[in-house]
Coordinates of C-alpha atoms in Angstrom, one line a residue:
X22 CA 207.0 123.7 133.8
X23 CA 207.6 120.3 135.2
X24 CA 206.6 117.4 133.1
X25 CA 204.0 115.1 134.7
X26 CA 205.3 111.6 134.9
X27 CA 203.1 108.8 133.6
X28 CA 202.0 106.2 136.0
X29 CA 202.9 102.7 135.1
X30 CA 199.6 100.7 134.5
X31 CA 198.9 98.1 137.1
X32 CA 198.6 94.5 136.1
X33 CA 195.0 93.3 136.1
X34 CA 194.4 90.8 138.9
X35 CA 193.8 87.3 137.7
X36 CA 190.3 86.0 138.1
X37 CA 189.6 83.5 140.9
X38 CA 190.6 80.0 139.8
X39 CA 191.3 81.3 136.3
X40 CA 192.2 78.4 134.0
X41 CA 194.0 79.4 130.8
X42 CA 192.4 78.1 127.7
X43 CA 194.0 75.2 126.0
X44 CA 195.3 76.0 122.5
X45 CA 193.2 74.3 119.8
X46 CA 195.0 72.1 117.5
X47 CA 193.7 72.7 114.0
X48 CA 195.3 69.5 112.7
X49 CA 193.7 67.3 115.3
X50 CA 191.2 64.7 113.9
X51 CA 187.5 65.1 114.5
X52 CA 185.8 63.3 117.3
X53 CA 182.2 62.4 118.4
X54 CA 183.0 62.6 122.1
X55 CA 180.5 64.6 124.2
X56 CA 181.0 66.3 127.5
X57 CA 179.6 64.3 130.5
X58 CA 176.1 65.2 131.5
X59 CA 175.7 66.5 135.0
X60 CA 172.8 65.0 136.7
X61 CA 171.5 67.5 139.2
X62 CA 169.5 66.1 142.0
X63 CA 166.0 67.4 142.6
X64 CA 163.7 66.9 145.5
X65 CA 161.2 64.1 145.0
X66 CA 157.5 64.5 145.4
X67 CA 155.4 62.5 147.9
X68 CA 154.1 60.3 145.0
X69 CA 157.7 59.5 144.1
X70 CA 158.7 58.5 147.6
X71 CA 155.6 56.3 147.9
X72 CA 156.8 54.5 144.7
X73 CA 160.2 54.0 146.4
X74 CA 158.6 52.7 149.6
X75 CA 156.5 50.3 147.5
X76 CA 159.6 48.9 145.8
X77 CA 161.3 48.5 149.2
X78 CA 158.2 46.6 150.6
X79 CA 158.3 44.2 147.6
X80 CA 162.1 43.8 147.8
X81 CA 162.8 43.8 151.6
X82 CA 166.4 42.4 151.4
X83 CA 167.7 44.8 148.8
X84 CA 170.6 47.0 149.9
X85 CA 169.9 50.8 149.9
X86 CA 172.8 51.3 147.4
X87 CA 171.1 48.9 144.9
X88 CA 167.8 50.7 145.4
X89 CA 169.4 54.1 144.6
X90 CA 171.0 52.5 141.5
X91 CA 167.7 50.9 140.4
X92 CA 165.8 54.2 140.4
X93 CA 168.6 56.1 138.9
X94 CA 168.5 54.0 135.8
X95 CA 164.7 53.6 135.3
X96 CA 163.8 53.9 131.6
X97 CA 160.3 55.1 132.5
X98 CA 161.7 58.1 134.4
X99 CA 164.8 58.2 136.7
X100 CA 164.4 59.2 140.3
X101 CA 167.8 60.5 141.5
X102 CA 168.5 60.6 145.2
X103 CA 171.4 59.6 147.5
X104 CA 171.6 56.8 150.0
X105 CA 171.7 59.2 152.9
X106 CA 168.5 60.9 151.7
X107 CA 166.8 57.5 151.4
X108 CA 167.9 56.5 154.9
X109 CA 166.4 59.8 156.3
X110 CA 163.1 59.4 154.4
X111 CA 162.7 55.8 155.6
X112 CA 162.8 57.2 159.2
X113 CA 160.0 59.6 158.3
X114 CA 157.9 57.3 156.1
X115 CA 155.1 57.1 158.6
X116 CA 154.8 60.9 158.7
X117 CA 155.0 61.1 154.9
X118 CA 152.3 58.5 154.4
X119 CA 150.0 60.4 156.9
X120 CA 150.1 63.4 154.5
X121 CA 148.4 61.6 151.7
X122 CA 144.8 62.7 152.6
X123 CA 145.9 66.2 153.8
X124 CA 144.9 68.0 150.6
X125 CA 144.2 67.1 146.9
X126 CA 147.7 68.3 145.8
X127 CA 149.6 66.4 148.6
X128 CA 151.0 63.7 146.2
X129 CA 152.5 66.4 144.0
X130 CA 154.1 68.3 146.8
X131 CA 157.8 67.9 147.7
X132 CA 157.4 69.0 151.4
X133 CA 154.6 68.4 153.9
X134 CA 152.3 71.4 154.1
X135 CA 152.6 73.0 157.6
X136 CA 149.2 74.1 158.9
X137 CA 149.2 76.1 162.1
X138 CA 145.4 75.7 162.7
X139 CA 144.2 72.4 161.2
X140 CA 140.7 72.9 162.8
X141 CA 140.1 76.2 160.9
X142 CA 141.4 74.6 157.7
X143 CA 139.0 71.6 158.1
X144 CA 136.1 74.0 158.7
X145 CA 136.9 75.9 155.6
X146 CA 137.1 72.8 153.5
X147 CA 133.8 71.5 154.9
X148 CA 132.2 74.9 154.1
X149 CA 133.5 74.8 150.5
X150 CA 132.1 71.3 150.1
X151 CA 128.7 72.4 151.4
X152 CA 128.6 75.3 149.0
X153 CA 129.4 73.1 146.1
X154 CA 126.8 70.6 147.1
X155 CA 124.2 73.4 147.0
X156 CA 125.5 74.4 143.6
X157 CA 126.6 77.8 144.8
X158 CA 129.8 79.7 144.0
X159 CA 131.9 81.8 146.5
X160 CA 134.4 84.6 146.1
X161 CA 137.7 85.5 147.7
X162 CA 136.1 88.1 150.1
X163 CA 133.6 85.5 151.2
X164 CA 136.4 83.0 151.9
X165 CA 138.3 85.5 154.0
X166 CA 135.2 86.5 156.0
X167 CA 134.3 82.9 156.6
X168 CA 137.8 82.1 157.9
X169 CA 137.4 85.0 160.3
X170 CA 134.1 83.5 161.6
X171 CA 135.7 80.1 162.1
X172 CA 138.7 81.6 163.9
X173 CA 136.4 83.4 166.3
X174 CA 134.4 80.2 166.8
X175 CA 137.6 78.2 167.6
X176 CA 138.9 81.0 169.8
X177 CA 142.1 81.5 167.9
X178 CA 144.4 84.1 169.5
X179 CA 144.7 87.4 167.6
X180 CA 148.4 86.9 167.0
X181 CA 147.7 83.5 165.3
X182 CA 144.9 84.8 163.0
X183 CA 145.7 85.2 159.3
X184 CA 145.1 88.7 158.1
X185 CA 145.4 90.1 154.6
X186 CA 145.1 88.3 151.3
X187 CA 148.4 86.4 151.1
X188 CA 147.0 83.1 152.3
X189 CA 144.1 83.0 149.8
X190 CA 146.2 82.2 146.7
X191 CA 148.1 79.5 148.5
X192 CA 144.9 78.0 149.9
X193 CA 143.2 78.0 146.5
X194 CA 146.3 76.5 144.8
X195 CA 146.6 73.7 147.5
X196 CA 142.9 72.7 147.2
X197 CA 142.6 73.1 143.4
X198 CA 140.1 76.0 143.7
X199 CA 139.7 77.9 140.5
X200 CA 137.4 80.5 139.0
X201 CA 134.5 79.1 137.0
X202 CA 131.7 80.8 135.2
X203 CA 128.1 79.8 136.0
X204 CA 126.0 79.8 132.9
X205 CA 122.4 79.2 132.3
X206 CA 119.9 77.5 134.6
X207 CA 121.0 73.8 134.3
X208 CA 121.8 73.6 138.0
X209 CA 118.2 74.0 139.0
X210 CA 116.6 71.7 136.4
X211 CA 114.8 68.5 137.3
X212 CA 116.0 66.2 134.5
X213 CA 113.3 63.6 135.2
X214 CA 110.5 66.0 134.3
X215 CA 112.1 67.4 131.2
X216 CA 110.8 64.6 129.0
X217 CA 107.3 65.0 130.4
X218 CA 107.4 68.8 129.7
X219 CA 108.5 68.2 126.2
X220 CA 105.7 65.7 125.6
X221 CA 103.2 68.2 127.0
X222 CA 104.5 71.0 124.7
X223 CA 104.5 68.6 121.7
X224 CA 100.8 67.8 122.1
X225 CA 99.9 71.5 122.2
X226 CA 102.1 72.4 119.2
X227 CA 100.5 69.6 117.1
X228 CA 97.4 71.8 116.9
X229 CA 99.3 74.6 115.1
X230 CA 101.4 74.9 111.9
X231 CA 105.1 75.5 112.4
X232 CA 104.8 79.1 111.3
X233 CA 102.2 79.7 114.1
X234 CA 104.4 78.3 116.9
X235 CA 106.1 81.2 118.7
X236 CA 108.5 81.7 121.6
X237 CA 109.3 84.9 123.6
X238 CA 112.3 85.5 125.9
X239 CA 114.1 88.4 127.4
X240 CA 117.8 89.1 128.1
X241 CA 119.6 92.0 129.8
X242 CA 122.5 93.9 128.2
X243 CA 125.2 96.2 129.5
X244 CA 126.0 97.6 126.1
X245 CA 129.0 99.7 127.2
X246 CA 131.3 97.0 128.7
X247 CA 134.7 97.1 127.0
X248 CA 136.5 93.8 126.5
X249 CA 139.3 94.4 129.1
X250 CA 140.1 94.0 132.7
X251 CA 141.3 96.4 135.4
X252 CA 142.0 96.7 139.1
X253 CA 138.9 97.1 141.2
X254 CA 137.4 95.8 144.4
X255 CA 134.6 94.1 142.4
X256 CA 133.5 93.2 138.9
X257 CA 132.8 96.3 136.9
X258 CA 130.9 96.5 133.7
X259 CA 131.0 100.0 132.2
X260 CA 128.1 102.4 132.8
X261 CA 125.7 100.2 134.7
X262 CA 123.1 103.0 134.8
X263 CA 122.6 102.6 131.0
X264 CA 121.6 98.9 131.1
X265 CA 118.7 97.9 128.9
X266 CA 116.8 94.8 128.2
X267 CA 115.8 93.1 125.0
X268 CA 112.7 90.9 124.3
X269 CA 113.0 88.5 121.4
X270 CA 110.3 86.4 119.7
X271 CA 110.5 84.1 116.7
X272 CA 108.4 81.2 115.2
X273 CA 109.3 77.6 114.8
X274 CA 110.1 77.3 111.0
X275 CA 112.3 80.4 111.2
X276 CA 110.3 82.3 108.6
X277 CA 109.5 85.3 110.9
X278 CA 111.2 87.3 113.6
X279 CA 109.1 89.7 115.6
X280 CA 110.5 93.2 116.2
X281 CA 112.4 93.2 119.5
X282 CA 111.2 95.2 122.5
X283 CA 113.8 97.4 124.2
X284 CA 113.4 98.4 127.8
X285 CA 115.5 101.2 129.3
X286 CA 115.4 103.4 132.4
X287 CA 114.8 106.8 130.8
X288 CA 111.4 107.7 129.5
X289 CA 112.8 110.1 126.9
X290 CA 116.6 109.5 126.6
X291 CA 118.6 112.5 125.4
X292 CA 120.1 110.5 122.6
X293 CA 116.7 110.2 121.0
X294 CA 116.9 114.0 120.3
X295 CA 113.2 114.7 120.8
X296 CA 112.2 111.9 118.4
X297 CA 109.7 109.3 119.3
X298 CA 110.6 105.6 119.3
X299 CA 108.3 105.0 116.3
X300 CA 110.1 107.7 114.3
X301 CA 113.4 105.9 115.1
X302 CA 111.9 102.6 114.0
X303 CA 112.2 100.8 117.4
X304 CA 109.7 99.5 119.9
X305 CA 111.0 101.1 123.2
X306 CA 109.5 101.1 126.7
X307 CA 110.9 102.1 130.1
X308 CA 110.8 101.4 133.8
X309 CA 113.1 102.1 136.8
X310 CA 115.0 98.8 136.6
X311 CA 115.1 98.5 132.8
X312 CA 113.5 95.1 133.1
X313 CA 110.3 93.4 132.0
X314 CA 107.3 94.0 134.3
X315 CA 103.7 92.8 134.0
X316 CA 102.4 96.1 132.6
X317 CA 105.0 96.2 129.8
X318 CA 104.5 92.5 129.0
X319 CA 100.7 93.0 128.7
X320 CA 101.3 95.9 126.4
X321 CA 103.7 93.9 124.3
X322 CA 101.2 91.1 124.1
X323 CA 98.4 93.5 122.9
X324 CA 100.8 94.7 120.2
X325 CA 101.6 91.1 119.2
X326 CA 98.0 90.0 119.2
X327 CA 97.0 93.0 117.0
X328 CA 99.6 91.9 114.5
X329 CA 98.2 88.4 114.4
X330 CA 94.6 89.8 114.0
X331 CA 95.7 91.8 111.0
X332 CA 97.1 88.6 109.4
X333 CA 94.1 86.6 110.5
X334 CA 96.2 84.0 112.2
X335 CA 95.7 81.9 115.4
X336 CA 99.1 81.3 117.0
X337 CA 100.5 79.7 120.2
X338 CA 103.1 81.6 122.2
X339 CA 105.3 79.9 124.7
X340 CA 107.0 81.9 127.5
X341 CA 109.0 81.0 130.6
X342 CA 107.6 81.1 134.1
X343 CA 108.9 84.6 134.9
X344 CA 106.7 86.5 137.4
X345 CA 106.0 89.3 134.9
X346 CA 104.5 87.0 132.3
X347 CA 100.9 87.4 133.4
X348 CA 97.8 88.7 131.6
X349 CA 94.7 90.3 132.9
X350 CA 92.8 89.7 129.7
X351 CA 92.4 86.9 127.1
X352 CA 94.0 87.6 123.7
X353 CA 91.8 86.9 120.7
X354 CA 94.4 85.4 118.4
X355 CA 97.2 84.3 120.7
X356 CA 97.2 81.3 123.0
X357 CA 99.8 81.8 125.7
X358 CA 101.4 78.7 127.3
X359 CA 104.0 78.9 130.2
X360 CA 106.8 76.4 130.5
X361 CA 107.2 74.6 133.8
X362 CA 109.6 76.2 136.3
X363 CA 113.3 75.6 136.2
X364 CA 113.6 73.9 132.9
X365 CA 113.6 76.7 130.3
X366 CA 117.2 75.9 129.4
X367 CA 116.1 72.6 127.9
X368 CA 112.7 73.4 126.4
X369 CA 112.8 77.1 125.5
X370 CA 114.1 77.7 122.0
X371 CA 115.1 81.4 122.4
X372 CA 117.1 80.6 125.5
X373 CA 119.3 78.4 123.4
X374 CA 119.8 81.3 120.9
X375 CA 120.5 84.1 123.4
X376 CA 124.2 83.3 123.3
X377 CA 124.3 83.6 119.5
X378 CA 122.5 87.0 119.7
X379 CA 124.8 88.4 122.4
X380 CA 127.9 87.2 120.5
X381 CA 126.6 89.0 117.4
X382 CA 126.1 92.2 119.4
X383 CA 129.6 92.1 121.0
X384 CA 131.1 91.6 117.5
X385 CA 129.3 94.7 116.2
X386 CA 130.3 96.6 119.3
X387 CA 134.0 95.8 118.8
X388 CA 133.8 96.6 115.1
X389 CA 132.4 100.1 116.0
X390 CA 135.2 100.6 118.5
X391 CA 137.8 99.8 115.8
X392 CA 136.1 102.3 113.5
X393 CA 136.2 105.0 116.2
X394 CA 139.9 104.2 116.8
X395 CA 140.6 104.7 113.1
X396 CA 138.7 108.0 113.1
X397 CA 141.0 109.2 115.9
X398 CA 138.4 109.3 118.7
X399 CA 139.8 109.3 122.2
X400 CA 137.1 107.2 123.9
X401 CA 136.3 104.5 121.4
X402 CA 134.0 102.6 123.8
X403 CA 131.7 105.6 124.4
X404 CA 128.3 105.0 122.9
X405 CA 124.9 106.2 123.8
X406 CA 121.7 104.2 124.4
X407 CA 120.4 104.7 120.9
X408 CA 123.5 103.3 119.4
X409 CA 123.4 100.3 121.7
X410 CA 119.8 99.6 120.7
X411 CA 120.6 100.0 117.0
X412 CA 123.5 97.5 117.3
X413 CA 121.2 95.1 119.2
X414 CA 118.7 95.4 116.3
X415 CA 121.4 94.7 113.8
X416 CA 122.5 91.7 115.8
X417 CA 119.0 90.3 115.8
X418 CA 118.6 90.9 112.1
X419 CA 121.9 89.0 111.5
X420 CA 120.5 85.8 113.1
X421 CA 119.6 83.6 110.2
X422 CA 116.3 81.8 109.8
X423 CA 118.0 78.5 109.6
X424 CA 119.7 79.1 112.9
X425 CA 116.3 79.9 114.5
X426 CA 114.9 76.7 113.0
X427 CA 117.6 74.7 114.7
X428 CA 116.9 76.4 118.0
X429 CA 113.5 74.8 118.0
X430 CA 114.9 71.4 117.0
X431 CA 117.4 71.7 119.9
X432 CA 114.6 72.2 122.4
X433 CA 112.8 69.1 121.1
X434 CA 109.4 70.5 122.1
X435 CA 107.8 70.0 118.7
X436 CA 109.2 66.5 118.3
X437 CA 107.7 63.3 119.7
X438 CA 110.0 62.4 122.7
X439 CA 109.2 58.7 122.2
X440 CA 110.8 58.7 118.8
X441 CA 114.6 58.9 118.8
X442 CA 115.8 61.5 116.4
X443 CA 119.2 62.8 115.3
X444 CA 119.1 66.6 115.1
X445 CA 121.8 68.2 113.0
X446 CA 123.5 71.1 114.9
X447 CA 126.4 71.5 112.5
X448 CA 124.9 74.6 110.9
X449 CA 124.2 76.3 114.2
X450 CA 127.6 75.5 115.6
X451 CA 129.3 76.7 112.4
X452 CA 127.4 79.9 112.5
X453 CA 128.2 80.5 116.2
X454 CA 131.8 79.5 115.7
X455 CA 132.1 82.0 112.9
X456 CA 130.7 84.8 115.0
X457 CA 133.0 84.0 117.9
X458 CA 136.0 83.8 115.6
X459 CA 135.2 87.3 114.3
X460 CA 134.7 88.6 117.8
X461 CA 138.0 87.1 118.9
X462 CA 139.8 88.7 116.0
X463 CA 138.3 92.0 116.8
X464 CA 139.4 91.7 120.5
X465 CA 142.9 90.9 119.3
X466 CA 143.0 93.8 117.0
X467 CA 141.9 96.2 119.8
X468 CA 144.7 94.7 122.0
X469 CA 147.3 95.2 119.3
X470 CA 146.3 98.9 119.0
X471 CA 146.7 99.3 122.8
X472 CA 143.0 100.0 123.1
X473 CA 142.7 97.3 125.8
X474 CA 144.5 97.7 129.1
X475 CA 145.4 94.5 131.1
X476 CA 144.5 91.0 130.1
X477 CA 141.7 90.8 127.6
X478 CA 138.5 89.0 128.4
X479 CA 137.8 85.6 126.8
X480 CA 135.0 85.3 124.3
X481 CA 132.7 83.6 126.9
X482 CA 133.5 86.2 129.5
X483 CA 132.9 89.1 127.1
X484 CA 129.6 87.6 125.7
X485 CA 128.3 86.7 129.2
X486 CA 129.9 89.3 131.6
X487 CA 129.5 88.8 135.3
X488 CA 127.5 92.0 135.7
X489 CA 124.7 90.6 133.5
X490 CA 124.2 87.6 135.8
X491 CA 122.1 87.9 138.9
X492 CA 124.6 86.9 141.7
X493 CA 123.2 86.6 145.2
X494 CA 126.0 86.6 147.8
X495 CA 123.5 86.2 150.6
X496 CA 124.1 82.7 151.9
X497 CA 122.8 81.0 155.0
X498 CA 125.1 78.3 156.4
X499 CA 124.9 76.8 159.9
X500 CA 128.4 77.4 161.1
X501 CA 127.7 75.7 164.4
X502 CA 127.2 72.4 162.6
X503 CA 130.5 72.8 160.8
X504 CA 132.4 73.7 164.0
X505 CA 130.9 70.8 165.9
X506 CA 131.8 68.4 163.1
X507 CA 135.4 69.7 162.9
X508 CA 135.8 69.3 166.7
X509 CA 134.5 65.8 166.5
X510 CA 137.0 65.0 163.7
X511 CA 139.8 66.6 165.6
X512 CA 138.9 64.6 168.8
X513 CA 138.7 61.3 166.8
X514 CA 142.1 62.0 165.3
X515 CA 143.6 62.6 168.7
X516 CA 142.1 59.4 170.0
X517 CA 143.5 57.5 167.0
X518 CA 147.0 58.9 167.7
X519 CA 146.9 58.0 171.3
X520 CA 145.7 54.5 170.5
X521 CA 148.5 54.0 168.0
X522 CA 151.2 55.3 170.3
X523 CA 150.1 53.5 173.5
X524 CA 148.3 50.2 173.3
X525 CA 146.9 48.8 176.5
X526 CA 147.6 45.2 175.7
X527 CA 151.1 46.0 174.6
X528 CA 150.6 44.6 171.1
X529 CA 152.1 46.6 168.2
X530 CA 149.6 48.7 166.2
X531 CA 148.7 47.8 162.7
X532 CA 151.0 49.4 160.1
X533 CA 150.2 50.0 156.4
X534 CA 152.8 49.2 153.8
X535 CA 153.6 51.6 150.9
X536 CA 152.0 49.1 148.4
X537 CA 148.7 49.0 150.3
X538 CA 148.6 52.8 150.5
X539 CA 149.2 53.2 146.8
X540 CA 146.5 50.7 146.1
X541 CA 144.1 52.6 148.3
X542 CA 145.0 55.8 146.5

């Protein structure tokens, strides 16, 4: 059998530009020499170039090489560029200075933003400004639809129209458009009349002892919303069909909290297991929308009035101007007063404490989810209506009487507005911060156990989810006025350009120096 010859191994090719390592001399003396620092050149922003132009205007006879050396050695922050780059930018200085007012982030940009349809862009910016002036938010789909309307009004060809969602993120980033939450009712309050309303309430409450001053308010809860995010076409919030509302009442000195009223959709929920609400120890009512209506409020008022009759007390109850807060009879032991419209955020005590109650509920909800996870349950966020009501009851019982007392002090309706007072809120803030810290820790624990998919909600987003806020996307804007204004602006800019490029008298047009532009900015 022939013996196979072994192939001689080939020499490995030398790497490209391979430099053999220099042998280290162990006996060489130590040195403090460092390798030279390579200064990589980066593109300058528009604000940086305006700084350079300003220096050139103040030092007109300085050579370009000296200018490059001056900015390269600035102690406040070196601007590194070459002489050829400076020469090229000086030729385009007029065009660069014209980009200053293009968008809010123009000074931070390194290149001028190219806009194919400036008329549509201006119309969108004007529409956004009009929405903010009216105190209204807008969404991404609304922005896309509005751009489509403006493209049709300006007769933009189909091949030039922007489709899809790719342009929305860039547009929002350019014009500093971010997502903000809209909390409370402060945007619709007449601040000039708040003091007058507080003085009116103060005169009424002077006739009653602090223990006989009451306030009632409602809030809606989606009790099954988990503290996580997901992919969807709109804001989701668990099982929306199981929403229920809670009505809370308390007195001014914090000595009493009335039992809450719970309003659901089902007349006899299956989770009650053929037991009546009285047997379960809750005051439960129902209607189709799970919200307070006039009939339910009148029934609750009779229940409250009967309690005051049994205690032989004359009390004053303040409620907000909700349409359901009406009575067809006159209570015997309760005087009902209604706050003026659109100022309940400032004068209603319970409105200031709803956030504390909801934070307590979400904390109990997350604690129950952790208990179900430890028990090995698969769906740890699955609870029924009765469990949600009992957790809301526990959250209301956890609100301390001292906290309720500070709610009333915060509203300032039982204090003389003409006398300046300093109201301590440290106890309330400490109590609320403690609840929010516990809630944040519970959310972090759920995330660490992989019980939350995606990015967890913040404490504010979890306590006040978007689904619990009434959002009206029906907006009425006169697009014709916006289009007419944009066309007028575009025509004025064209006239300005033509005047600057061709003067009838042959005199040169006025030019702005970099220093003047920076001072205007």
